[in-house]
Coordinates of C-alpha atoms in Angstrom, one line a residue:
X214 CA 2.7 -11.7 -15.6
X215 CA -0.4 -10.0 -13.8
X216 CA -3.2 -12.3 -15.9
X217 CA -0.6 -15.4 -15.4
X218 CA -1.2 -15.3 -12.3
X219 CA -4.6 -14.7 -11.9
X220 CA -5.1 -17.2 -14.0
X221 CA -3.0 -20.0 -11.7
X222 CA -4.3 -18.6 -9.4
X223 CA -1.8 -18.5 -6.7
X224 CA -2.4 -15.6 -4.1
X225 CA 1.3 -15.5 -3.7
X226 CA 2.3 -15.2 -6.9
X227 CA -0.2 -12.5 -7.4
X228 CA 0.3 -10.5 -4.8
X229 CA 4.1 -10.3 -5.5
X230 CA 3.6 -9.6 -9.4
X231 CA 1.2 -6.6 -8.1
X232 CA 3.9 -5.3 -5.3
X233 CA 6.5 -5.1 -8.2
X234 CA 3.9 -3.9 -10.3
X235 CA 2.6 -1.1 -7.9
X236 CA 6.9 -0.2 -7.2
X237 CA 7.2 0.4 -10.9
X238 CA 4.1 2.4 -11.3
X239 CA 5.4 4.6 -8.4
X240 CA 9.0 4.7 -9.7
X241 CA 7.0 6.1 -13.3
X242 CA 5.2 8.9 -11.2
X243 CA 1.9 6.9 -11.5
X244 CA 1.1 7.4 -7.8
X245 CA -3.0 6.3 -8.1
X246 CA -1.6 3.3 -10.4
X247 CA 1.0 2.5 -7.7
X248 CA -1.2 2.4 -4.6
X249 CA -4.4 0.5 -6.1
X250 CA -2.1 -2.3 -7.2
X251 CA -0.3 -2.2 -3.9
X252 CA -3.7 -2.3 -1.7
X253 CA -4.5 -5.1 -3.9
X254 CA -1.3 -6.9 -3.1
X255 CA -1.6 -5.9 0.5
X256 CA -4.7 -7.1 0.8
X257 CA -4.2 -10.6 -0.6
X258 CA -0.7 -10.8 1.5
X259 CA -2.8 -9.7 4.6
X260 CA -5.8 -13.0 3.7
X261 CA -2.7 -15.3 3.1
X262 CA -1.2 -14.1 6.4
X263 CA 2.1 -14.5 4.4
X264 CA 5.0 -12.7 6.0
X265 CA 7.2 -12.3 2.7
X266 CA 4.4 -11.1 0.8
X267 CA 3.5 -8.7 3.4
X268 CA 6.7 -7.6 4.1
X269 CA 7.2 -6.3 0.2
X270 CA 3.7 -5.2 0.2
X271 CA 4.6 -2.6 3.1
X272 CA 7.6 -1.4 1.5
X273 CA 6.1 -0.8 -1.6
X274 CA 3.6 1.6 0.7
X275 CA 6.8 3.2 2.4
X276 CA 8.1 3.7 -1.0
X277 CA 4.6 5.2 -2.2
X278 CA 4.6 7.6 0.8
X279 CA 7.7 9.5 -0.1
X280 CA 6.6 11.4 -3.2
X281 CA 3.1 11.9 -1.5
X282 CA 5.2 14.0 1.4
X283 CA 4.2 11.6 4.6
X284 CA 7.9 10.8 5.5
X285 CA 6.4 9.5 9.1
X286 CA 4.2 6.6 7.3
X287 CA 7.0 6.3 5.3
X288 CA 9.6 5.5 9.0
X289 CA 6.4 4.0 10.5
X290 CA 6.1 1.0 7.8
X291 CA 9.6 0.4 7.4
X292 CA 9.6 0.2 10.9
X293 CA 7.4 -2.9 10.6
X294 CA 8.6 -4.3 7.6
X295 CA 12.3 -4.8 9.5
X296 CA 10.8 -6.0 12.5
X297 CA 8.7 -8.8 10.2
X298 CA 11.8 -9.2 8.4
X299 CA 13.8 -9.6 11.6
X300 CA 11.3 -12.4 12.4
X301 CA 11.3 -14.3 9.0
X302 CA 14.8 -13.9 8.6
X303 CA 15.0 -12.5 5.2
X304 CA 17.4 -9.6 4.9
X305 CA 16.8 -7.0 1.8
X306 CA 18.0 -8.2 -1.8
X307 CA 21.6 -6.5 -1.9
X308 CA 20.5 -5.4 -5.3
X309 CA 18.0 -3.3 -3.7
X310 CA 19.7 -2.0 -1.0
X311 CA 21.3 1.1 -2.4
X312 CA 18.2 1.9 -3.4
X313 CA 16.4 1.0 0.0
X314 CA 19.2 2.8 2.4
X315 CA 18.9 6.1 0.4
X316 CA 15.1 6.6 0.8
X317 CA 15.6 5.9 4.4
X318 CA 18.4 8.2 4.8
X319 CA 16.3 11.2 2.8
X320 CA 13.2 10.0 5.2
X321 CA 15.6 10.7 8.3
X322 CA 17.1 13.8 7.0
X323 CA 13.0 15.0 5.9
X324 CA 11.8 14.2 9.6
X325 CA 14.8 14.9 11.6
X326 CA 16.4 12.1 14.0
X327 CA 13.7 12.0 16.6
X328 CA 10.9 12.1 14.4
X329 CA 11.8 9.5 12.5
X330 CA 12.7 6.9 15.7
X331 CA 9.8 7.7 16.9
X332 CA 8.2 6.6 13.8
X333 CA 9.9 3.6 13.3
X334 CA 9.7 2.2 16.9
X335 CA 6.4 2.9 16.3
X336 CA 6.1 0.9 13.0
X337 CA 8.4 -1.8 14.7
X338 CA 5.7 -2.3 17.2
X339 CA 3.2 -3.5 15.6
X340 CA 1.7 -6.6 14.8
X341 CA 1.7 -7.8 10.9
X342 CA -1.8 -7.5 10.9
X343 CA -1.6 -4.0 12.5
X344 CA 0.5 -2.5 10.0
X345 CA -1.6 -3.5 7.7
X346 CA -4.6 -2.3 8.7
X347 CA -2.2 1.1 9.1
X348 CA -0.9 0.7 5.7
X349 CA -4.4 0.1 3.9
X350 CA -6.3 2.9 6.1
X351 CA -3.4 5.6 6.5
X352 CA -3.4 7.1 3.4
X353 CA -3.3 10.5 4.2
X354 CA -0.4 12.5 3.9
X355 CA 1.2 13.8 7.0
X356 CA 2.3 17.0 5.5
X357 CA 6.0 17.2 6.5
X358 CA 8.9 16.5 4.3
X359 CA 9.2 19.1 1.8
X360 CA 12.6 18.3 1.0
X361 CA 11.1 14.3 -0.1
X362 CA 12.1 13.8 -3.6
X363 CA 9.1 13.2 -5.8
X364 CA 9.9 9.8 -7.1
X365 CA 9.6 6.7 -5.6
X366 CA 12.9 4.3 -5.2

C-alpha cells in the first residue's frame, strides 16, 4: 500500500498508509520501526497542514509513548489530538475506541489524576503546528509509568 502511494503520489494517502503502518509496527513491539514511519507521516501531515492526517499521526505518537514509559507525552498529545478533533468534528472510529479508552485509562491510572490533566490541558492547548513540533522533537521518555504495559494499542 506504502509504494502505491508513493507512487500516486498523494501526501494524504501516504501519510495515512505510514500512520497505520507505524501503529502496526508498534502494536508488533517494533518501537524504532513504529516511530520512523510515524515521523514520516507526521511530517507530511504537518507540510499538508491536514487536520485528519495530523490528528492520527499524533495518536499514533501517544500510542508509541506508552511502551517507551512517557505516560505525560502520551496525555499531552491526546490532549491535542481531541482538541483538533473537537475542531474538525471527527469523533474516534467506534472500532477503535475500546482500544483508544483503555490506553488512556492505563495513562491516567500510570500518572495519577492530576498529572495527567495537567498533561492533557496542556496538549489541548496547543496549536496543530505546536504539537507537532512537540511530537517530532519530544522523544525522550519522561521516565514515569512503570506500571505502562509494553505494547502499544
Amino acid at each position: 500500500a506504502l509504494t502505491v502511494a508513493r507512487n500516486i503520489p498523494n501526501g494524504f494517502l501516504i501519510s495515512s498508509v505510514l500512520t497505520y503502518k507505524g501503529r502496526a509496527e508498534c502494536s508488533d513491539g517494533n518501537l524504532e520501526l513504529a516511530e520512523a514511519s510515524l515521523t514520516e507521516s507526521l511530517t507530511i501531515a504537518g507540510d499538508l497542514k491536514d487536520p485528519v492526517v495530523t490528528v492520527w499521526a499524533l495518536e499514533g505518537f501517544a500510542e508509541l509513548a506508552i511502551p517507551k514509559q512517557a505516560p505525560k507525552r502520551a496525555a499531552t498529545l491526546w490532549g491535542a489530538a481531541a482538541r483538533l478533533r473537537e475542531e474538525i468534528s471527527i469523533p474516534i472510529p467506534f472500532n477503535e475506541e475500546p482500544d483508544y479508552k483503555r490506553a488512556v485509562a492505563t495513562t491516567r491510572v500510570a500518572l495519577g489524576d492530576d498529572a495527567f490533566d495537567r498533561a492533557w490541558r496542556d496538549g489541548s492547548a496547543m496549536e496543530p503546528e505546536e504539537a507537532v513540533r512537540y511530537a517530532l522533537n519530544s522523544r525522550v521518555a519522561d521516565g514515569v509509568g512503570e506500571s505502562l504495559h509494553r505494547g502499544c494499542t
